[in-house]
XYZ file of C-alpha atoms in Angstrom:
647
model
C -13.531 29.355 -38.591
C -14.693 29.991 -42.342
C -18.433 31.505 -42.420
C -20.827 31.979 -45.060
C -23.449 34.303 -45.239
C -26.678 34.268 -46.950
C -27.445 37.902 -47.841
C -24.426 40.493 -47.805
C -23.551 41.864 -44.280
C -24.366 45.209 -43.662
C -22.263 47.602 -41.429
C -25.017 49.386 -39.967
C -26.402 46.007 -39.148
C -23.179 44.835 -37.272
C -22.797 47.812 -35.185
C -26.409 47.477 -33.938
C -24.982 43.538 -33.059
C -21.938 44.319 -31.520
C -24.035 46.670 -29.012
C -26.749 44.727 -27.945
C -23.918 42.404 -26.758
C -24.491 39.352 -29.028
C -21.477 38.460 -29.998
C -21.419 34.983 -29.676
C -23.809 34.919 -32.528
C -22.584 34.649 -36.754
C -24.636 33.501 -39.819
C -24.657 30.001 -41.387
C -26.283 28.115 -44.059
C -30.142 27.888 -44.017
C -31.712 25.482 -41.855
C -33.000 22.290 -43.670
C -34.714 20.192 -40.208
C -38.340 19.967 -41.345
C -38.840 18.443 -37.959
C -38.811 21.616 -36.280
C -38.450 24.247 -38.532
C -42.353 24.879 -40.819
C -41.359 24.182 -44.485
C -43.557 27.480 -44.789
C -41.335 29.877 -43.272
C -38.092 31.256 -44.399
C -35.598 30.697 -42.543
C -31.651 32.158 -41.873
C -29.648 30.294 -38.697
C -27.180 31.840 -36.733
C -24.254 30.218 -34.864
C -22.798 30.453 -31.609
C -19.345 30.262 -31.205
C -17.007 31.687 -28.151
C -14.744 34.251 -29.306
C -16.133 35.319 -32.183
C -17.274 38.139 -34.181
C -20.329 38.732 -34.888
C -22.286 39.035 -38.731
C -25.902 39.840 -39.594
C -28.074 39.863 -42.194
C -29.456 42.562 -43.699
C -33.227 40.865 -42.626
C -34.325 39.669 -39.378
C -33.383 35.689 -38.372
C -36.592 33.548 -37.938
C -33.976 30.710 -36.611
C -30.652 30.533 -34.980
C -28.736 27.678 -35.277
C -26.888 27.155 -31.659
C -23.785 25.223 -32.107
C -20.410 24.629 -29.828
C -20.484 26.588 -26.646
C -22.140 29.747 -25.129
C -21.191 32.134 -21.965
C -22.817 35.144 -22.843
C -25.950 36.503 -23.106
C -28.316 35.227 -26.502
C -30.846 37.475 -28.134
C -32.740 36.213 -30.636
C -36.558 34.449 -31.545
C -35.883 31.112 -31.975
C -33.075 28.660 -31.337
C -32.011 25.430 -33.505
C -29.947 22.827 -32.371
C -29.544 20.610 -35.048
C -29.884 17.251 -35.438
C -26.077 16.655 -35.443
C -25.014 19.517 -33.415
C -24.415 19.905 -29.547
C -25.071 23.185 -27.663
C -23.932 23.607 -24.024
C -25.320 26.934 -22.395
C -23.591 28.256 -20.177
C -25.248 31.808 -19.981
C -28.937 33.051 -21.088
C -30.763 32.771 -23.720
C -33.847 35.052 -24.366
C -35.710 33.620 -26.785
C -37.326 30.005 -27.299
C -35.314 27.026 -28.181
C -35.687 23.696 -30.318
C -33.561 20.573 -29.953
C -33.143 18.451 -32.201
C -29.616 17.636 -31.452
C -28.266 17.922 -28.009
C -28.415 20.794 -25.899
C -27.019 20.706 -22.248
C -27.889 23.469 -20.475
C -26.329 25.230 -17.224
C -27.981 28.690 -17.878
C -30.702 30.397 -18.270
C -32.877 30.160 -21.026
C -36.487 32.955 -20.886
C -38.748 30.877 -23.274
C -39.835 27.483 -23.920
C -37.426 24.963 -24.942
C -38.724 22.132 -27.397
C -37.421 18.655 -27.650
C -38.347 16.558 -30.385
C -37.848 13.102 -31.255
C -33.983 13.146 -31.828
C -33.212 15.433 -29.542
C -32.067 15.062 -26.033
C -32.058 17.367 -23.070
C -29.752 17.746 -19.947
C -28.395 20.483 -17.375
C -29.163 21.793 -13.859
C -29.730 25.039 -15.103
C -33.465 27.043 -15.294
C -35.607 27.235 -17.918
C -39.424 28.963 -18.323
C -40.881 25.553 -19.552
C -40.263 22.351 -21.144
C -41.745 20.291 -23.695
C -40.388 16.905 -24.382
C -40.680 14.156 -27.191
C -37.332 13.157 -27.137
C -34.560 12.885 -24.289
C -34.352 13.984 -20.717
C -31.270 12.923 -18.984
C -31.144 13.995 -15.535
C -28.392 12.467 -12.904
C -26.190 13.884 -9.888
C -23.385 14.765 -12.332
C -25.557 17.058 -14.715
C -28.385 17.561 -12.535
C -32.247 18.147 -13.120
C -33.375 21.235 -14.814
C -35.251 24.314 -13.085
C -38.282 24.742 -14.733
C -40.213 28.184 -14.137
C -43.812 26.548 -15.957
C -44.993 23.637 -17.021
C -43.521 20.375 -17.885
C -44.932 17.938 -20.567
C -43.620 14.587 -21.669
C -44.841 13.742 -25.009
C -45.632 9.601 -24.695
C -42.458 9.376 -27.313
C -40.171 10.911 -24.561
C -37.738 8.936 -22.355
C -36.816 9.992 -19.088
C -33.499 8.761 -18.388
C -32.880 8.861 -14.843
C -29.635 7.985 -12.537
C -28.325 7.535 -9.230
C -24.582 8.539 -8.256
C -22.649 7.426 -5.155
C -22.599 10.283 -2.376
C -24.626 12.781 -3.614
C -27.720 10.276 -4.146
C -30.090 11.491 -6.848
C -30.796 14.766 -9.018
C -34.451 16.224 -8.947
C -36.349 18.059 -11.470
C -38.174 21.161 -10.108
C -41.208 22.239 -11.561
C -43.186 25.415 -10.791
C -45.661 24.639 -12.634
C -47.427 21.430 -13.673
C -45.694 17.924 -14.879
C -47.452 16.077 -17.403
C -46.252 12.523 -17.625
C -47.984 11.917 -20.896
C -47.196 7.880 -20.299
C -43.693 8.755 -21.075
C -40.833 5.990 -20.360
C -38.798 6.257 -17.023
C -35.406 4.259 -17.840
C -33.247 3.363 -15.356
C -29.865 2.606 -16.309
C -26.977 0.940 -14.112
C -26.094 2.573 -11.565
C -22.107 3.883 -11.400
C -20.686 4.391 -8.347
C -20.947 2.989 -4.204
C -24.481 4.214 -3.463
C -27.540 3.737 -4.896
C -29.250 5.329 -2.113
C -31.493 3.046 -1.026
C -35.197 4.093 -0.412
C -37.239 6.872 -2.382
C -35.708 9.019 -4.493
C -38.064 12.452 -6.137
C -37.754 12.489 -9.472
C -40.324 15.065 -9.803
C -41.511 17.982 -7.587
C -44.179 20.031 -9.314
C -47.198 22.390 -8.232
C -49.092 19.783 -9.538
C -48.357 16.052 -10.972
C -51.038 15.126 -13.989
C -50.821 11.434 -15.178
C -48.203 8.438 -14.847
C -45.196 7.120 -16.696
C -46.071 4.655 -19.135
C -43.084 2.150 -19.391
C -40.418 1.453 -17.032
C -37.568 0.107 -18.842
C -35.210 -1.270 -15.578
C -31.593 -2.773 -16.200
C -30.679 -3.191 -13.007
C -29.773 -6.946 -12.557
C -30.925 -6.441 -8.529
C -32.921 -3.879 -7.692
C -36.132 -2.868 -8.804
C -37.491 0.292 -9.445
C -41.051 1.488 -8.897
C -42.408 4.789 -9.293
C -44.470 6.178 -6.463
C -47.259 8.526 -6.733
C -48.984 8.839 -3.647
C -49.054 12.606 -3.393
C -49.910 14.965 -5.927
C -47.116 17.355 -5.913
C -44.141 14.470 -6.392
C -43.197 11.820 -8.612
C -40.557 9.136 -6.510
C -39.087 6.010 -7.897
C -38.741 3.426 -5.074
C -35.404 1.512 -5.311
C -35.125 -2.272 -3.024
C -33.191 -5.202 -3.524
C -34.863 -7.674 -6.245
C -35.544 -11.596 -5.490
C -33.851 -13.153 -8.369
C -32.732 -16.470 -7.881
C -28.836 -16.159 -8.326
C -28.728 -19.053 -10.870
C -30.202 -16.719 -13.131
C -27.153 -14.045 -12.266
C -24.074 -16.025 -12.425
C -23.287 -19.890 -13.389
C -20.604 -19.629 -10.988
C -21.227 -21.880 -7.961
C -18.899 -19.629 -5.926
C -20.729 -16.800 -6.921
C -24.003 -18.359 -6.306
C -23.080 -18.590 -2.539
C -21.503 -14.942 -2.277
C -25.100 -13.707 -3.926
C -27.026 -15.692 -1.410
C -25.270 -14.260 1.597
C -25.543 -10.877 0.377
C -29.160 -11.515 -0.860
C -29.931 -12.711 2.821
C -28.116 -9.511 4.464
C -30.325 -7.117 2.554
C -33.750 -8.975 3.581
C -32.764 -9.019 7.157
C -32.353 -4.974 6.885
C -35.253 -3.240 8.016
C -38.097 -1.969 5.619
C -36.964 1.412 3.827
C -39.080 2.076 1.452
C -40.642 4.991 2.773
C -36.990 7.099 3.312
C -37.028 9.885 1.392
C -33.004 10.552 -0.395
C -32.426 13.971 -2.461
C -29.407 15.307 -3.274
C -29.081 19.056 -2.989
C -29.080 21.179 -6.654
C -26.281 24.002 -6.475
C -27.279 26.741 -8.350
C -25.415 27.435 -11.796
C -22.615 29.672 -11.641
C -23.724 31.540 -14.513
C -27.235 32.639 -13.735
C -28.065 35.147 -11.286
C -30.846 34.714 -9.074
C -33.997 35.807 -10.376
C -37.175 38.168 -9.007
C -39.383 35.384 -10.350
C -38.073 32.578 -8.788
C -36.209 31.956 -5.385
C -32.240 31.617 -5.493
C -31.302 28.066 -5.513
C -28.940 26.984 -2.893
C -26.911 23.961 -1.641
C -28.732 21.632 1.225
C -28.100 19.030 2.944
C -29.559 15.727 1.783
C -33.093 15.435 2.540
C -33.859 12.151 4.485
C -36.923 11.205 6.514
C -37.357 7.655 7.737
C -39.797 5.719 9.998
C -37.365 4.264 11.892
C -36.799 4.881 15.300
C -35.856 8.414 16.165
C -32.964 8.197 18.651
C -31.412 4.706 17.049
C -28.627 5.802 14.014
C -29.207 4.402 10.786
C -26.352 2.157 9.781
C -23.986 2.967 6.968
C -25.029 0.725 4.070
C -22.327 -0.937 2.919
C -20.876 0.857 -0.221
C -19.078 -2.662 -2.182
C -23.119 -4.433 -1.780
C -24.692 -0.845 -2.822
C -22.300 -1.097 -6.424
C -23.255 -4.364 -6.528
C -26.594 -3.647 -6.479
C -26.236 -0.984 -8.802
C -25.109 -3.156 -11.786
C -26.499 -4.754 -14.869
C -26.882 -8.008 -16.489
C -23.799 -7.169 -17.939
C -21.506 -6.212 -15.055
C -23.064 -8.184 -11.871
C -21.488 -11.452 -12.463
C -18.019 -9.631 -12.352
C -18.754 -7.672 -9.777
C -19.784 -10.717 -8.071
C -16.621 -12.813 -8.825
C -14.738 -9.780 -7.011
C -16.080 -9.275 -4.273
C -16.448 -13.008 -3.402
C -12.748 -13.913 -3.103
C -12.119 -17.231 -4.562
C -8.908 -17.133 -5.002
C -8.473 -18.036 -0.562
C -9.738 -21.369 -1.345
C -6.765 -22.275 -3.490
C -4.136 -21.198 -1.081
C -3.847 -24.772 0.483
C -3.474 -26.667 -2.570
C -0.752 -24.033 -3.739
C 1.232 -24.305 -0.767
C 1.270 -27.663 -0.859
C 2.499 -27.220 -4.518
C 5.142 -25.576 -3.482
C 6.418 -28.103 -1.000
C 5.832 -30.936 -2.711
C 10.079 -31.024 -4.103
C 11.478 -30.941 -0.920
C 10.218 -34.861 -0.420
C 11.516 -34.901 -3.981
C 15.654 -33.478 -2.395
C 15.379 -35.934 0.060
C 15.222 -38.694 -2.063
C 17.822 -37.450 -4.026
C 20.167 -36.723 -1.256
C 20.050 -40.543 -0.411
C 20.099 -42.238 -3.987
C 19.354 -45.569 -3.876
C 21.279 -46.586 -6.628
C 24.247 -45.173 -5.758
C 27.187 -47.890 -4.324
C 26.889 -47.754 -0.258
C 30.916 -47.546 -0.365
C 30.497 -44.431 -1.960
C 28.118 -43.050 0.735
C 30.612 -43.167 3.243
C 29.968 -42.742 7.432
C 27.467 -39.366 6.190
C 27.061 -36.754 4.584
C 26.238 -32.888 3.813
C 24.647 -31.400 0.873
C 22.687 -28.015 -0.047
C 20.226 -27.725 -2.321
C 18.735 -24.571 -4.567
C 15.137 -24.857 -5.652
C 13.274 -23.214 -8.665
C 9.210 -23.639 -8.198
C 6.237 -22.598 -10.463
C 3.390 -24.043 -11.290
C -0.464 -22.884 -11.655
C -3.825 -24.309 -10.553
C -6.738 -24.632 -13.081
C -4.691 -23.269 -16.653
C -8.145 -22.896 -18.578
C -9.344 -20.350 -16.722
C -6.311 -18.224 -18.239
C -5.394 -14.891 -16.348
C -8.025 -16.179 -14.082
C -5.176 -19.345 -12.689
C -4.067 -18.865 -9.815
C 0.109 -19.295 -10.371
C 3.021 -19.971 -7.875
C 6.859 -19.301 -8.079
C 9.027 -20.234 -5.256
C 12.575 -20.101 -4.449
C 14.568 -21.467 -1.799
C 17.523 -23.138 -0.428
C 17.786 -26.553 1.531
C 20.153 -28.240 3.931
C 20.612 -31.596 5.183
C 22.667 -34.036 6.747
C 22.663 -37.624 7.304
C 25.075 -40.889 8.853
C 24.653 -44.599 8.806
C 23.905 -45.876 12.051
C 24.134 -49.653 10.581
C 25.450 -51.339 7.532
C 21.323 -51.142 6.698
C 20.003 -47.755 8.010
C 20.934 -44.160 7.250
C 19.294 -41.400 9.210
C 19.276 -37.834 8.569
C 17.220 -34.025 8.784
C 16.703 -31.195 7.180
C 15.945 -27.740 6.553
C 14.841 -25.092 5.020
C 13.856 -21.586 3.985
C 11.693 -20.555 0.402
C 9.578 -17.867 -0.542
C 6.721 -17.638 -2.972
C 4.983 -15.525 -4.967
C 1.240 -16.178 -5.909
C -0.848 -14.150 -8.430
C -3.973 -14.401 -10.236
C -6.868 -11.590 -11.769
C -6.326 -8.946 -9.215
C -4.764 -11.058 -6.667
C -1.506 -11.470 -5.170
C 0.223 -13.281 -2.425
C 3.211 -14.153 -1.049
C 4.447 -16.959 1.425
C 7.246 -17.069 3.708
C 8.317 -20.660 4.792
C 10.593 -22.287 7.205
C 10.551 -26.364 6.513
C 12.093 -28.878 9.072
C 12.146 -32.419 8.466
C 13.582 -35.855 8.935
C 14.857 -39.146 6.785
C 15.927 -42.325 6.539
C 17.310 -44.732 4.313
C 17.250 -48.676 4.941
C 18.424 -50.815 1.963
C 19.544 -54.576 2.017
C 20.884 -55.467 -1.415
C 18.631 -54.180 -4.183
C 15.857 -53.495 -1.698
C 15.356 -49.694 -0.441
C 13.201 -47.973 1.626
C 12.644 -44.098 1.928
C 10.989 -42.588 4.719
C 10.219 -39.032 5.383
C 8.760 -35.992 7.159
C 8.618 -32.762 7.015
C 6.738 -29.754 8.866
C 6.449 -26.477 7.240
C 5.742 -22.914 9.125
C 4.316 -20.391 6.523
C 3.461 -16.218 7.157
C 1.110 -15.506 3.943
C -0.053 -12.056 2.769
C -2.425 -11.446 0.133
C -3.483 -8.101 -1.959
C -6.885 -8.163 -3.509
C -7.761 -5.457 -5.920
C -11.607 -4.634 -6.339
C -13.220 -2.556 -8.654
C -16.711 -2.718 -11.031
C -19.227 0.230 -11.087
C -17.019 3.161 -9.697
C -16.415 0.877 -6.402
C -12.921 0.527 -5.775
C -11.068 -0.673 -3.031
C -7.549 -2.268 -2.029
C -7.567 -4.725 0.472
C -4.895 -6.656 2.672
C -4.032 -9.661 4.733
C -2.129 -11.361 6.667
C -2.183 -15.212 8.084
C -0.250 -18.279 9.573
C -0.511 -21.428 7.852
C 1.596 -24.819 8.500
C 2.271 -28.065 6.332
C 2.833 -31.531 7.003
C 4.091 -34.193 4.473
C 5.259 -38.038 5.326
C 6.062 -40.279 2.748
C 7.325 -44.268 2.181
C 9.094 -44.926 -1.224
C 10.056 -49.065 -1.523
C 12.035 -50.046 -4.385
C 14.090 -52.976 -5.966
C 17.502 -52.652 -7.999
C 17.642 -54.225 -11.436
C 21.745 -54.261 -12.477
C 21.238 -54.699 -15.985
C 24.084 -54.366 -17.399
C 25.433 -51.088 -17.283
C 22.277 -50.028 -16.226
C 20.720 -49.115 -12.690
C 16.770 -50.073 -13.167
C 14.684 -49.455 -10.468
C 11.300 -49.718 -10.298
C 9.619 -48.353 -7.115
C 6.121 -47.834 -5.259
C 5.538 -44.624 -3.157
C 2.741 -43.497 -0.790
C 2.095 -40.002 0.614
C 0.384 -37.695 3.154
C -0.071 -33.640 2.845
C -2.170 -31.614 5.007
C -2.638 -27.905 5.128
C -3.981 -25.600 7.685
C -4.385 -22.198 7.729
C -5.645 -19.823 10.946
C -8.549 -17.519 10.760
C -7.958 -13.827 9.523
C -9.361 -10.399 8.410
C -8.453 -8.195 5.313
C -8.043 -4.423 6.130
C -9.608 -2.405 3.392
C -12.953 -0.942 2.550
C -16.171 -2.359 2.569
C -15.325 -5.440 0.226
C -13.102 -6.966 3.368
C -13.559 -10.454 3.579
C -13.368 -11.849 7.217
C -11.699 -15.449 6.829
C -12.354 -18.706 9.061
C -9.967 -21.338 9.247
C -9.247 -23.672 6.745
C -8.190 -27.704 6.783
C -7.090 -29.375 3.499
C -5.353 -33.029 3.184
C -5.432 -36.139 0.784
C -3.058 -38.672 0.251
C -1.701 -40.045 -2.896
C 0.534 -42.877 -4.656
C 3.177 -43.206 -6.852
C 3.881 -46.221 -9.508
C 7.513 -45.362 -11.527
C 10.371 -46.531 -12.815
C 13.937 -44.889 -12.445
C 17.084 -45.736 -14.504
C 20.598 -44.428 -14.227
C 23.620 -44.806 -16.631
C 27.017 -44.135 -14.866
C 30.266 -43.101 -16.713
C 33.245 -43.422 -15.641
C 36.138 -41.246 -16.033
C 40.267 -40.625 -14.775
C 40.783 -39.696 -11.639
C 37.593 -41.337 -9.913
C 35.108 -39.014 -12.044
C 31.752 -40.237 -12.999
C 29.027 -39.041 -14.768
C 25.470 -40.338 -14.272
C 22.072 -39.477 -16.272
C 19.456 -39.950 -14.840
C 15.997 -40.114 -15.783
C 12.469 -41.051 -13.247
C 8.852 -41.799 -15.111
C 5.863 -42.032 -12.926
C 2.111 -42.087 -12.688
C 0.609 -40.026 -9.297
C -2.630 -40.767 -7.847
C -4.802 -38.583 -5.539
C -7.272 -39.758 -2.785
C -9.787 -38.237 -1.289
C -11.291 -34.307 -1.566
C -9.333 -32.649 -4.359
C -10.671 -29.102 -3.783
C -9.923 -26.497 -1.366
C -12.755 -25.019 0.895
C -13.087 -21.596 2.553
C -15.579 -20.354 4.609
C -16.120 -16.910 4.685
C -17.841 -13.331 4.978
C -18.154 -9.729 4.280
C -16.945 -8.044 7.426
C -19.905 -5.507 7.352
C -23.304 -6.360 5.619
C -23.381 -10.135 4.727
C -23.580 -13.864 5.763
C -20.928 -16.560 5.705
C -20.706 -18.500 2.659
C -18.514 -21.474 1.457
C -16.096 -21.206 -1.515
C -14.770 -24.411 -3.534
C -10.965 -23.729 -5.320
C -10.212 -25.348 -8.482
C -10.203 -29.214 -8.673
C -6.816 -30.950 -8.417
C -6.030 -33.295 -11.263
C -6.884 -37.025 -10.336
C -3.947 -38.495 -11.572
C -1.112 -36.738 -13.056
C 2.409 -37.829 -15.165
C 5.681 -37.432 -13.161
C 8.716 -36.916 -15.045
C 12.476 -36.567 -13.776
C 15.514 -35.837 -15.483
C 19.118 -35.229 -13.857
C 22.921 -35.273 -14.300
C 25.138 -36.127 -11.494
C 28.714 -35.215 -11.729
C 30.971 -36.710 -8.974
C 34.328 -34.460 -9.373
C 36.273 -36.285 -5.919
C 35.710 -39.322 -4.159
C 34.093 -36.800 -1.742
C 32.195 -34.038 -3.591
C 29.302 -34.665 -5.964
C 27.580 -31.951 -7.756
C 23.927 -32.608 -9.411
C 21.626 -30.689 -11.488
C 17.732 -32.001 -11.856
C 14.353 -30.983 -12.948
C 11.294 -32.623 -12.144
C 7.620 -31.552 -14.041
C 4.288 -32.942 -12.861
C 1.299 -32.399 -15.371
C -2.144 -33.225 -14.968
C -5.146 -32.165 -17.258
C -5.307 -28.728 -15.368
C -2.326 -28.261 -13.167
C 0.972 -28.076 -13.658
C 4.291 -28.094 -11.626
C 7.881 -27.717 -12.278
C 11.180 -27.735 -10.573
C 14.379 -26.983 -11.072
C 16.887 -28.065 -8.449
C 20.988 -27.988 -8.365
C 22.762 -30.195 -5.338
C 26.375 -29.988 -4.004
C 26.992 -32.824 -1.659
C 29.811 -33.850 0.313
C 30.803 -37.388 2.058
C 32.451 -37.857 4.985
């Protein structure tokens, strides 16, 4: 580090230095802060710096500009932070210091310690006395200064105060008297899972002369209200703010999480008059004192007026972040902890069962010569599924992805009717903001097939079993927390499909008219986790729908009995009925149950199917399809490859 000196060093003078111990301490540039410095007096600074040697001048310093860090012990008049600069004591200082920068302090300064209007003062460490006009930042992680004298807020000065999970709140100790001097008490959000609910000390002074003057709160749901009943303590009374949640969140779903939290906190009994410190460890640095009592770690201090011999309750540390937020943060905060995402599981499973109806009717085609069918059949089918639920909301959509295989058989029982069943095994994969899931399904079913000329009818059913598991990942405010579940769910879909053959030609047309049933149920369940567990009731979820299209198919024929046949299937879908997913639901410790809505299905939706089937052997037939279904918001796609085989 390059230094400059403002009068030539002296040797004498440096020996003297390097004896008294300060040698922490070199020269720098004059000072040039009017604020705090007298334009009057001449001034030389003097910087401290660990690890270095020490310089003097060959005349006494009025000011010492303190700079960087400090472990060792500080001799000098006056001290000068400047307006730019940041000091952190870690030692002692014995003479007076001025901020006008920042100046944490974990020491020991002897004097008075001025802060002026852009300074800012913070530490746990002890000080003789304290005069503010700028700053004062006291919290669990720094602490609240030690003061030896008197305290005085200038009505310029902010106290900026904060509340820390675990370790509650920091207090400043005064052995003298506090003068409020209508300074501002700000109250920023509160980081971390406890705000300590009840009365915190700010203050604890011989004597307590005037009030705060401004309370500047951010808290989106909690208020904060200084208490001054006695005259040796200043306390700031935290409780949970009436605010109607329209005002937090335009979320509906979030509306009804707030409520049912807002209604667990009223129906808590009355705390205001508990009493939460945290204890003040004495700094590592500073040795105890004959003036002042050795500080030492205690247990919180809490006194309540509720019954004696009944335990208090652990508040529940997810609804203690929550109230710890801002305007900012709280609707977030809300969104997480109120699960949403449970709601759309039904119409996602459903989703992702919706192609096996589609592989039935594809196993019997319609169109296809009833020669050609033979007595029955077996074919296999591989599925590709993915889709997502409500695209505008962006990482926000809930998607799906499934994967499966499918096997059926089937035999005419009459020159009309075909019968045949099915089934199946897939697995999906759901995820969305801090959300995932994943489904296991086994699928059974049954079809037939009854055609007389051009006319066909489709009918099926199928029943699906499904073992879900979801992951939720929470975390706003310093709360964090994983949580986990499990569940049974099953599916039902029936369906009738009637269409009529136009031979045109070349050309199979076949228009056709389809209606459908899905239901979804899903049993009551609990996440494991922390205090943002959601306890889950059961949840119902049907509608039916119909189908208007039109399919045409253009067979090729080749040597040997090969024949190649696009195909291609354009349809409009309809949906009846409730179009949203419900779920009722609940914190498993501190709130009420509350309803959930998931993301609106689309109305009516486009269907499109295109395919190739490849018929190698009067008895083998290989296919390849994909099917996409897209609505304003949701969309669904398949991919599906068949290998069938007559008999």
């Amino acid at each position: 580090m390059s230094i400059r000196y403002l009068y030539p060093p002296q040797r004498l003078a440096l020996a003297i230095t390097l004896v008294l111990g300060c040698a922490d301490v070199s020269i720098a540039q004059p000072s040039t802060d009017d604020a705090t410095v007298p334009p009057s007096e001449t001034t030389t600074q003097e910087q401290a710096q660990p690890n270095h040697s020490t310089k003097a001048s060959s005349r006494p310093p009025k000011f010492t500009t303190l700079e960087g860090e400090s472990s060792r012990t500080l001799r000098f008049n006056k001290g000068l932070v400047e307006a730019d600069a940041q000091f952190r004591n870690l030692g002692k200082i014995g003479g007076e210091v001025h901020v006008a920068g920042k100046f944490h302090n974990e020491g020991d300064v002897g004097k008075s310690v001025f802060v002026n209007e852009t300074g800012s003062f913070s530490g746990k460490g002890t000080i003789n006395a304290l005069n503010v006009k700028g700053l004062l930042e006291v919290d669990p992680a720094n602490g609240g200064p030690t003061i030896k004298g008197n305290l005085e807020f200038s009505q310029s000065a902010t106290l900026l105060y904060g509340i820390y999970p675990d370790s509650g709140s920091a207090m400043i100790k005064v052995g003298g008297t506090a003068k409020l001097g209508n300074a501002t008490l700000k109250i920023s959000s509160l980081p971390g899972e406890s705000i300590g609910a009840g009365k915190h000390i700010v203050i604890e002074a011989k004597k307590i002369d005037g009030k705060f003057g401004d309370v500047v709160n951010e808290l989106a749901l909690v208020t904060a209200t200084p208490d001054y009943t006695t005259e040796t303590e200043v306390g700031l009374i935290l409780a949970p703010k009436a605010v109607p949640p329209e005002k937090i969140t335009a979320n509906e779903n979030g509306q009804n999480a707030l409520r049912s939290i807002q209604k667990s906190e009223r129906a808590k009994p009355s705390q205001s008059e508990s009493v939460v410190t945290s204890p003040i460890p004495p700094s590592p640095v500073v040795e105890p004192q004959a003036d002042r009592p050795a500080s030492k770690p205690t247990e919180p201090k809490i006194v309540a007026n509720a019954q004696p011999n009944k335990p208090i309750p652990k508040p529940n540390a997810a609804i203690n972040a929550l109230l710890g937020t801002n305007m900012t943060t709280v609707a977030d905060a809300i969104d997480q902890l109120g699960g949403y995402n449970t709601a759309d599981l039904g119409s996602a499973t459903l989703s992702t069962v919706a192609p096996i109806s589609t592989g039935m009717l594809s196993a019997l085609d319609s169109t296809q010569p009833a020669n050609a069918r033979g007595d029955g059949q077996v074919w296999v089918q591989a599925i590709g599924n993915s889709g997502s639920l409500a695209k505008y909301l962006g990482n926000h959509a809930l998607k799906h992805s499934t994967k499966g295989l499918m096997l059926g058989t089937d035999w005419a029982v009459s020159p009309d009717w075909r019968l045949g069943i099915v089934g199946g095994k897939t697995q999906t994969q759901l995820d969305s903001y801090q959300f995932e899931g994943a489904l296991d399904s086994w699928l059974v079913g049954a079809y037939a097939l009854f055609q007389d000329g051009p006319l066909a009818l489709h009918l099926g059913a199928v029943h699906g079993h499904h073992d879900g598991s979801t992951k939720r990942h929470v975390a706003f405010n310093g709360f964090k927390d994983h949580l986990k579940g499990r569940y049974d769910a099953n599916t039902q879909q029936v369906f009738g499909q009637l269409g009529y053959n136009l031979d045109v030609g070349h050309f199979d047309i076949e228009p056709y008219a389809q209606v459908g049933y899905q239901r979804y149920q899903r049993n009551a369940y609990t996440e494991k986790g922390g205090d943002a567990a959601l306890q889950y009731r059961k949840q119902t979820q049907d509608h039916y729908s119909s189908d208007l299209g039109l399919r045409l198919a253009r067979p090729f024929l080749f040597d040997q009995g090969m024949r190649l046949t696009p195909r291609l299937n354009v349809g409009w879908k309809h949906l009846y009925g409730d179009v949203r997913g419900r779920s009722r639901q609940r914190l498993v410790t501190g709130g009420h149950t509350y309803t959930v809505e998931g993301v609106e299905l689309d109305r009516d939706s486009l269907l499109v199917e295109t395919g190739l089937d490849l018929t190698v052997s009067p008895r083998h037939t290989l296919g390849l399809s994909y099917r996409g279904e897209t609505g304003q918001d949701n969309r669904n796609n398949a991919l599906m490859g068949q290998w069938r085989m007559m008999f």
